[in-house]
mmCIF file of C-alpha atoms in Angstrom:
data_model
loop_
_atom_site.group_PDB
_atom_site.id
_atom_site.type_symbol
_atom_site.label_atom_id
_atom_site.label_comp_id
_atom_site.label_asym_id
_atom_site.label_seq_id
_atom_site.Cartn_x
_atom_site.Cartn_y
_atom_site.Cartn_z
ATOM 1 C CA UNK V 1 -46.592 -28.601 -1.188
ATOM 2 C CA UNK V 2 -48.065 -31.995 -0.651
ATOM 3 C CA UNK V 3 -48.011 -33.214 2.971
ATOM 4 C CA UNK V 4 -44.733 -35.167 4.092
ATOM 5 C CA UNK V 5 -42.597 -33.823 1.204
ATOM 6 C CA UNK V 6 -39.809 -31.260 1.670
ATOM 7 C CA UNK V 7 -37.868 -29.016 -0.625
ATOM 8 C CA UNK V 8 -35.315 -30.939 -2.564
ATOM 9 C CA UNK V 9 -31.644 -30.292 -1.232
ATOM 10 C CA UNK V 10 -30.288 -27.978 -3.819
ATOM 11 C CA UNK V 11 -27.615 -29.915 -5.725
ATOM 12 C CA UNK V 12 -23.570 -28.905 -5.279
ATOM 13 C CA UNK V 13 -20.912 -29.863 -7.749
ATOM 14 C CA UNK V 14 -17.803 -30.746 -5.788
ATOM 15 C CA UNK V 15 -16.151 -27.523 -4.409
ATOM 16 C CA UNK V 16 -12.356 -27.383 -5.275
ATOM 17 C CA UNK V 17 -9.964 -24.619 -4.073
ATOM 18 C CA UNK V 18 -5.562 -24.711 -3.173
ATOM 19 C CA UNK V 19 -5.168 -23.199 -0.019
ATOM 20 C CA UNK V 20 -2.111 -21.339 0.685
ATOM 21 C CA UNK V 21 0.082 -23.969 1.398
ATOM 22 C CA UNK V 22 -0.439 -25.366 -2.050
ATOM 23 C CA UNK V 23 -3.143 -28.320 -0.666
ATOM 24 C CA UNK V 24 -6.205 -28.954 -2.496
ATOM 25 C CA UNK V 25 -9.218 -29.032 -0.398
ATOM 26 C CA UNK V 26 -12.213 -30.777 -1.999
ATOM 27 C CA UNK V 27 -15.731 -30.773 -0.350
ATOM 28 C CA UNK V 28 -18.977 -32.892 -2.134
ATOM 29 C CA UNK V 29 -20.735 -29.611 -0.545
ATOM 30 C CA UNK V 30 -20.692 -26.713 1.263
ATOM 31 C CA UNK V 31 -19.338 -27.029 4.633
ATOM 32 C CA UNK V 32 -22.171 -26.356 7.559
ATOM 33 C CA UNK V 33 -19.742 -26.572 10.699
ATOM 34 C CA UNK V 34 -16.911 -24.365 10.525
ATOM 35 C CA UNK V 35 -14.338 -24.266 13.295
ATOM 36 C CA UNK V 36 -11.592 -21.276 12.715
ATOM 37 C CA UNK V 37 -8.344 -21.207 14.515
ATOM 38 C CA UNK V 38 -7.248 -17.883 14.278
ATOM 39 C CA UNK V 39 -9.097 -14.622 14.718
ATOM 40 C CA UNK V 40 -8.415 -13.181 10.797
ATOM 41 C CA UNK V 41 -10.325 -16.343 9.629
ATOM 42 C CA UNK V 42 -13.430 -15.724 11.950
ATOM 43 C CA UNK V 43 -13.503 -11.866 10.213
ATOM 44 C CA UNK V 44 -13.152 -13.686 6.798
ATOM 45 C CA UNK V 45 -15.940 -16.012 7.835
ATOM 46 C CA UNK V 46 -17.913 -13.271 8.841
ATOM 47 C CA UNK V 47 -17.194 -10.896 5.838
ATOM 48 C CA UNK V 48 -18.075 -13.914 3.613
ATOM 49 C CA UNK V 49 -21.346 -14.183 5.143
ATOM 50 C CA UNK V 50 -20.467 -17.806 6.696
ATOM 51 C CA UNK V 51 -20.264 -16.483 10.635
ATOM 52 C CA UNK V 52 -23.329 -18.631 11.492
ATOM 53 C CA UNK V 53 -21.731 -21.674 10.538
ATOM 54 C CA UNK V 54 -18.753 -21.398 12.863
ATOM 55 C CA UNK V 55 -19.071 -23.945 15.906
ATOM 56 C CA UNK V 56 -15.877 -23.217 17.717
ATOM 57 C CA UNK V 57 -12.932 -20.420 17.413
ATOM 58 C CA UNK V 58 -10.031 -19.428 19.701
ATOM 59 C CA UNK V 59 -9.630 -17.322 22.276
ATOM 60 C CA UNK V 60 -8.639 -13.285 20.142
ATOM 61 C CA UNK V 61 -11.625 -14.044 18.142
ATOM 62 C CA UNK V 62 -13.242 -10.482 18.825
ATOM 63 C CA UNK V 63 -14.345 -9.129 15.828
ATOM 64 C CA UNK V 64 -16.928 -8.602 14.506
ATOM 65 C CA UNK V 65 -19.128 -8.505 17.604
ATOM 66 C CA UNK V 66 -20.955 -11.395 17.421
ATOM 67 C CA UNK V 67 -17.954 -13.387 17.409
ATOM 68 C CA UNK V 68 -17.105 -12.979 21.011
ATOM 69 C CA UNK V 69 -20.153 -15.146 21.844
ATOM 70 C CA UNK V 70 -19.167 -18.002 19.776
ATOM 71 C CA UNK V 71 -17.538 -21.666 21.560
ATOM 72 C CA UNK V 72 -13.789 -21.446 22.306
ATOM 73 C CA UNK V 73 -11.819 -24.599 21.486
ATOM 74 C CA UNK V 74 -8.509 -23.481 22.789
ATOM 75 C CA UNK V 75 -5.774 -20.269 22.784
ATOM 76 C CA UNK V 76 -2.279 -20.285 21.433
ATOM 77 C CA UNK V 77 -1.269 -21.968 24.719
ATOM 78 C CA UNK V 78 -2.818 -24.688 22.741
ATOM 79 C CA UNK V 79 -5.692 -26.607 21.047
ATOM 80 C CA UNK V 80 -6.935 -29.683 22.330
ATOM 81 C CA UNK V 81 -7.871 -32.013 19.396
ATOM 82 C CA UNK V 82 -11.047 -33.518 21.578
ATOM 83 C CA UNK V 83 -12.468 -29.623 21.647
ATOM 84 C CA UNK V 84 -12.141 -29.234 18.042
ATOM 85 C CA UNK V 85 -13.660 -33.309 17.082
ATOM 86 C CA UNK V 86 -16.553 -31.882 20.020
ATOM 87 C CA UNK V 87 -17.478 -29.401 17.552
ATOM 88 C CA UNK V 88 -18.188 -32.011 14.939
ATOM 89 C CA UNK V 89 -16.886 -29.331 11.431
ATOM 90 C CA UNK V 90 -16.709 -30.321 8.528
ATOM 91 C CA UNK V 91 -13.920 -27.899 7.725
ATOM 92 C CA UNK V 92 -11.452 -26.473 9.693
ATOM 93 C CA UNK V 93 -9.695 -22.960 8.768
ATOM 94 C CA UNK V 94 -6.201 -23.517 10.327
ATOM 95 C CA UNK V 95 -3.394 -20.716 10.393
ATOM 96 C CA UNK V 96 -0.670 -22.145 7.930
ATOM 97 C CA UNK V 97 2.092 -20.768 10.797
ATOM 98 C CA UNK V 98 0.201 -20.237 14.064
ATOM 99 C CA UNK V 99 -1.813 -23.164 13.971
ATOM 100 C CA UNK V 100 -0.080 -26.629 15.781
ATOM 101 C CA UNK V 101 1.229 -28.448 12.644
ATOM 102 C CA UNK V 102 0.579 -31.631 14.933
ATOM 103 C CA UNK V 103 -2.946 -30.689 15.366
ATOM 104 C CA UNK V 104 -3.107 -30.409 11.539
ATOM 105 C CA UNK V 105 -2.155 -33.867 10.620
ATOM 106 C CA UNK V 106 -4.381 -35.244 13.748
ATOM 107 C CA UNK V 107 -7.257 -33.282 11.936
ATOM 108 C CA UNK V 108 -6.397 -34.839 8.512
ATOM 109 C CA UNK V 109 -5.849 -38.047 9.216
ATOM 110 C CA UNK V 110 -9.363 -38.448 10.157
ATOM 111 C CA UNK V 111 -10.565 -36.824 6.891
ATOM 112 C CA UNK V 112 -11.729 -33.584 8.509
ATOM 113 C CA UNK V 113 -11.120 -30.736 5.511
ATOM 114 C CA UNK V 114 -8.200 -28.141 6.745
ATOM 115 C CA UNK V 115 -7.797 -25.172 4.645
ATOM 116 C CA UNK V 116 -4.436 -23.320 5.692
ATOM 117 C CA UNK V 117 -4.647 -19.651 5.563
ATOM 118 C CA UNK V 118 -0.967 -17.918 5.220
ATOM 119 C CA UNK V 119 -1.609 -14.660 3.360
ATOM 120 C CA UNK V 120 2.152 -13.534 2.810
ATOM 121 C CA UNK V 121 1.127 -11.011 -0.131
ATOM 122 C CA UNK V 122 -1.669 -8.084 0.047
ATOM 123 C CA UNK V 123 -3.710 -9.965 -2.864
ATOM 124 C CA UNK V 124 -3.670 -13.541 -1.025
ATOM 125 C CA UNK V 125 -6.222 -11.705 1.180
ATOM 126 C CA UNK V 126 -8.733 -11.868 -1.578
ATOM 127 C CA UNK V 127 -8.249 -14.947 -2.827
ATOM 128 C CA UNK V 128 -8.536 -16.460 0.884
ATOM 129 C CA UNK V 129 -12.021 -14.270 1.241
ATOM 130 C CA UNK V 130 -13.008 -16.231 -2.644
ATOM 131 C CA UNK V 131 -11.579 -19.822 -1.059
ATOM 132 C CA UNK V 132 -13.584 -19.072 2.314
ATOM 133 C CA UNK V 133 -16.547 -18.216 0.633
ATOM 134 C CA UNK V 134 -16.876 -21.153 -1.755
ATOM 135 C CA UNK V 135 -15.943 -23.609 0.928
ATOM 136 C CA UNK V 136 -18.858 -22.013 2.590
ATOM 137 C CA UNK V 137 -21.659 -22.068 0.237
ATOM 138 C CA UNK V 138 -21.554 -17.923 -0.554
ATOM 139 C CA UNK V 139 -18.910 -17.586 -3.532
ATOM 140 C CA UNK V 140 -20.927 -14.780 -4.151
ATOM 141 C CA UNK V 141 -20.589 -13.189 -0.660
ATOM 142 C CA UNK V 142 -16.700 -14.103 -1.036
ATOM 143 C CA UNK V 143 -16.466 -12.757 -4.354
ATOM 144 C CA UNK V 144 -17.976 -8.988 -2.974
ATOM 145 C CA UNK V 145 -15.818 -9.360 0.126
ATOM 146 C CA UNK V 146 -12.941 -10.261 -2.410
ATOM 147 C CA UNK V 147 -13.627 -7.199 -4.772
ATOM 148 C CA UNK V 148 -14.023 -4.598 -2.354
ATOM 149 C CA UNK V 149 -10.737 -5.234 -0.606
ATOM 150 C CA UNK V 150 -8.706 -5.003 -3.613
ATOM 151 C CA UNK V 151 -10.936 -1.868 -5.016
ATOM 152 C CA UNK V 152 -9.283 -0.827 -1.410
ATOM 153 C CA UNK V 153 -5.595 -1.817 -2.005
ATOM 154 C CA UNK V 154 -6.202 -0.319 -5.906
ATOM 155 C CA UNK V 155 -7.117 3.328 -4.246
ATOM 156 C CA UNK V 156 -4.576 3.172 -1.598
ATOM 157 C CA UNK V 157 -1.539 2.408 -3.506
ATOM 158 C CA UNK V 158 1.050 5.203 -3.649
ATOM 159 C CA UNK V 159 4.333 5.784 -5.085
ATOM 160 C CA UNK V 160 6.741 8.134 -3.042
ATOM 161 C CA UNK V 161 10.248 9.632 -4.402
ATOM 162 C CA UNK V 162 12.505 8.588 -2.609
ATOM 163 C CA UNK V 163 10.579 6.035 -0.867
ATOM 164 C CA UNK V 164 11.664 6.942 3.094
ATOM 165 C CA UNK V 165 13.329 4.597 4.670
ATOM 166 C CA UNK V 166 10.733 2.683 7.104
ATOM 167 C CA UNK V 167 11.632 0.648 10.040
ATOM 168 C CA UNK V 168 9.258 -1.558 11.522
ATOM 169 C CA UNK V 169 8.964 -2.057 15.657
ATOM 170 C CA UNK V 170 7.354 -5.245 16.597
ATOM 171 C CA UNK V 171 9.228 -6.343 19.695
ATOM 172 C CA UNK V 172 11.240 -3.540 22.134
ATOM 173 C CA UNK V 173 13.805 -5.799 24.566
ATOM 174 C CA UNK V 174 14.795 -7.312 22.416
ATOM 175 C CA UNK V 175 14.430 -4.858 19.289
ATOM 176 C CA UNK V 176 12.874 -6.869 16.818
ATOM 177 C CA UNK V 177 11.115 -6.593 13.436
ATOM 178 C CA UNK V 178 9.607 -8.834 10.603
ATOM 179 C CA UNK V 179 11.530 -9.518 7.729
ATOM 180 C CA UNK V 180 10.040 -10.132 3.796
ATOM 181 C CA UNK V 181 8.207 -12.986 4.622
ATOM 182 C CA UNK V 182 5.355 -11.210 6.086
ATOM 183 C CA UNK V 183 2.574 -9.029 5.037
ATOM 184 C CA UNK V 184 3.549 -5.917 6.790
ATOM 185 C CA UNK V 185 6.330 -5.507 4.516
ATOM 186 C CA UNK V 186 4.309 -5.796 1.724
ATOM 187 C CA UNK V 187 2.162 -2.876 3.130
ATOM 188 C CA UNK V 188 4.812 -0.680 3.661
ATOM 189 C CA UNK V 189 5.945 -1.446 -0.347
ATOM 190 C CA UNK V 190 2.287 -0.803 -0.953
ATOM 191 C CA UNK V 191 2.375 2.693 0.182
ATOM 192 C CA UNK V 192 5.912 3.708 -1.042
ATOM 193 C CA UNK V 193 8.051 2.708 1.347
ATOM 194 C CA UNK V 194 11.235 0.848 1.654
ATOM 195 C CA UNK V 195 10.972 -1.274 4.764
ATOM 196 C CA UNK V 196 14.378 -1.623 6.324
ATOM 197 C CA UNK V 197 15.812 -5.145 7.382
ATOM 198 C CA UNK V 198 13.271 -6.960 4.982
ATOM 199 C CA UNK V 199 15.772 -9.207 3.820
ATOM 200 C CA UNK V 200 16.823 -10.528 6.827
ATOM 201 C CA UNK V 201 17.513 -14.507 6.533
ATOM 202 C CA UNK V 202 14.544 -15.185 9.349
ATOM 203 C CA UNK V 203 11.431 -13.977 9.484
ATOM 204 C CA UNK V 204 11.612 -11.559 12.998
ATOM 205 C CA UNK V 205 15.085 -10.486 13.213
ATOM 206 C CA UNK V 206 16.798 -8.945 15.855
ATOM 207 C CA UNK V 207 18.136 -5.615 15.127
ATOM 208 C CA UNK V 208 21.805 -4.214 16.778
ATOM 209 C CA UNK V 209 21.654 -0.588 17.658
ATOM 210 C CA UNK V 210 24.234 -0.175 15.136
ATOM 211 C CA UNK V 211 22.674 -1.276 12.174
ATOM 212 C CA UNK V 212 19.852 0.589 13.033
ATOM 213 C CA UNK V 213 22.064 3.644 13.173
ATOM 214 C CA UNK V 214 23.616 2.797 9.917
ATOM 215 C CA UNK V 215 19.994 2.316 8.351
ATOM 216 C CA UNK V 216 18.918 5.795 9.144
ATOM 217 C CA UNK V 217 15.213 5.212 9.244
ATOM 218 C CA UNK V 218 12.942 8.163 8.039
ATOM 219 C CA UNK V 219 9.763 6.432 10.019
ATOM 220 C CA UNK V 220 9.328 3.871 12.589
ATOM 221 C CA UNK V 221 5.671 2.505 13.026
ATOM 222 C CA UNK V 222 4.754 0.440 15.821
ATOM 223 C CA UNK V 223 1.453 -1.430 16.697
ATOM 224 C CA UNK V 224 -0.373 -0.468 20.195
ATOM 225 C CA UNK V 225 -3.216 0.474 22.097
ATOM 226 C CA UNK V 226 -1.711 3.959 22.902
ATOM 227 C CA UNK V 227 1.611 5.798 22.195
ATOM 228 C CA UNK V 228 3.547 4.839 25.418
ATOM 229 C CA UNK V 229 6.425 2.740 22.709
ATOM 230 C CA UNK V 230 7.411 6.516 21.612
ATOM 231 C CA UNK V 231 8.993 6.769 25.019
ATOM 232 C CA UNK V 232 11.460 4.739 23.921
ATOM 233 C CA UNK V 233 12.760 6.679 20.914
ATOM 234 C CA UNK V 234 12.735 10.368 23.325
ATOM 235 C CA UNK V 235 16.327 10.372 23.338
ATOM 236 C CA UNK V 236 17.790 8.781 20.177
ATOM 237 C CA UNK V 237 17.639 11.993 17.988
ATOM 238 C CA UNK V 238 20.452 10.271 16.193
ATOM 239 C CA UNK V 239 17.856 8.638 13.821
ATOM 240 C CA UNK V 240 16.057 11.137 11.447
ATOM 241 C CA UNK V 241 12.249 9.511 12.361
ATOM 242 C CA UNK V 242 13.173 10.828 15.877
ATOM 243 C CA UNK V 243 14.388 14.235 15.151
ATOM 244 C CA UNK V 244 11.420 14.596 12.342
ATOM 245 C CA UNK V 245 8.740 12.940 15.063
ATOM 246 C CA UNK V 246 7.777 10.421 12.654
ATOM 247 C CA UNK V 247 6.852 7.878 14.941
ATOM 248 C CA UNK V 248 3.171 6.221 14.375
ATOM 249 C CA UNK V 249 1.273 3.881 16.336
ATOM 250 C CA UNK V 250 -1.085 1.400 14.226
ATOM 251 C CA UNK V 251 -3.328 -0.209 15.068
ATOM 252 C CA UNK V 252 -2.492 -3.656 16.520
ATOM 253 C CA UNK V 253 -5.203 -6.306 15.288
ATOM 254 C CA UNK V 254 -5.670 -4.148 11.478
ATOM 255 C CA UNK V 255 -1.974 -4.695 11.236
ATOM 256 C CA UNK V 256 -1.669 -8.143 12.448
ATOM 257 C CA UNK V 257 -4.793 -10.070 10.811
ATOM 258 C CA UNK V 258 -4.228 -10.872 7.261
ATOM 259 C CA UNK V 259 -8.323 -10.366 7.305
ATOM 260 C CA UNK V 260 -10.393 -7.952 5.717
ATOM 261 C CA UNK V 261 -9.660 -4.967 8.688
ATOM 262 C CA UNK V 262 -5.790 -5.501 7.012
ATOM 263 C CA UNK V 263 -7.129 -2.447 4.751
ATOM 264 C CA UNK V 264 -7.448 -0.012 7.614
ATOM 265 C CA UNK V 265 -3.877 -0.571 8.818
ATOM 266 C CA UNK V 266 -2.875 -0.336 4.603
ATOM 267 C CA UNK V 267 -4.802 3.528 5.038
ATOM 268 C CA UNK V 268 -2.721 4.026 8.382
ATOM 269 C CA UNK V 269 0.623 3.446 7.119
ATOM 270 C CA UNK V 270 -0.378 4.947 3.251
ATOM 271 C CA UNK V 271 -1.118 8.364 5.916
ATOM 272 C CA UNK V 272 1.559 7.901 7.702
ATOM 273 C CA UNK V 273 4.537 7.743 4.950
ATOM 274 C CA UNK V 274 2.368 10.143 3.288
ATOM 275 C CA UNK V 275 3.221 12.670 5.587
ATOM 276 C CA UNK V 276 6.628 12.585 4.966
ATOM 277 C CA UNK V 277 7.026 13.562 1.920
#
């Protein structure tokens, strides 16, 4: 190469994707400063092979390991717009539902890209990996990280008969649990169950001790770090996942990150209704 010339800047056809909120998000290339504002879009950075462009994530961003040495811009306390603009991105990955809608519009109104991530079906996963890794410059990354996870949900899928009844802890005093409009229902359907409450009119419901007697759940899953919850349940034999000890503990970020790890909390609960039967 002739001295004083450098390697022509590959050329990029705009990059067009609909995040999950319906928006189109158009970049003129890939995006070389990523901030991500939840933890399940740093793994989906990662797993797209874009975790070297990520200037700034929040506080939870723990996974993989590398991540914990990246910049944090904020927590869910909250997200001060000067940290993010610090970071100079030229895309933000926002949570569609955890993510300050405020901090959204700030973000947009001075033409900085936001792709909303709010995976409310198994397969949205994949297509978020696909979006992620396009945005980034690796659609082929996203498109392996995109495969493998639904060659995952394709060999995980079971059918049980009767599909046991499956109640869902996520919150203790109050007793609460997450309705159809998230993922974790969809996981339980996934793996044959029928996950009580799921049509509840809001999204975590509070549950009365009656209904839950009237629902009769066959398993209760909870996420933790150990099995302490179970403590709870000793002396309620009067449900049939008590007197059958099916009570499981998942684990809490596979189960609660729409990401890539969601797989190993699909295996978990596939086991666990599994064992039922």
């Amino acid at each position: 190469m002739a001295p004083g010339c450098f390697p022509a800047r590959p050329a990029w056809a705009d990059i067009r994707v609909v995040d999950d909120a319906g928006k189109a998000i158009v970049l003129t290339q890939p995006a070389e400063r990523i901030v991500a504002l939840a933890p399940h879009l740093v793994e989906m950075s990662y797993a797209v092979d874009a975790g070297r462009q990520l200037v700034g994530v929040i506080d939870g961003s723990d996974y993989p390991p590398a991540a914990r040495r990246l910049d944090r811009i904020g927590s869910y306390r909250g997200i001060p717009l000067e940290l993010v603009l610090s970071k100079r991105p030229d895309l933000v990955l926002a949570w569609g539902s955890g993510t300050p809608a405020a901090l959204v519009e700030q973000l947009e109104r001075l033409d900085i890209p936001v792709y909303r991530s709010e995976p409310r079906r198994l397969g949205q996963i994949a297509d978020d990996l696909r979006d992620i890794g396009r945005l980034s410059g690796h659609p082929e990354a996203g498109e392996r990280a995109a495969v493998r996870f639904e060659h995952g949900l394709a060999t995980t899928a079971q059918t049980l008969s009767p599909p046991p009844r499956v109640f869902y802890q996520l919150g203790q005093s109050p007793l609460t649990t997450l309705a159809g409009g998230q993922i974790v229902t969809q996981v339980i359907r996934h793996c044959g169950g029928e996950p009580l409450f799921s049509d509840a009119p809001v999204l975590v419901p509070q549950i009365g001790w009656e209904s839950l007697i009237e629902a009769q759940p066959q398993v209760i899953l909870a996420a933790g770090n150990d099995d302490r919850w179970r403590d709870f349940w000793r002396d309620h034999d009067e449900l049939p996942a008590v007197r059958e000890d099916a009570l499981y503990t998942l684990d809490p970020d596979a189960i609660s990150r729409p990401g890539p790890r969601m797989l190993d909390a699909v295996r978990q609960v596939c086991r666990a209704l599994g064992r039922n039967q």
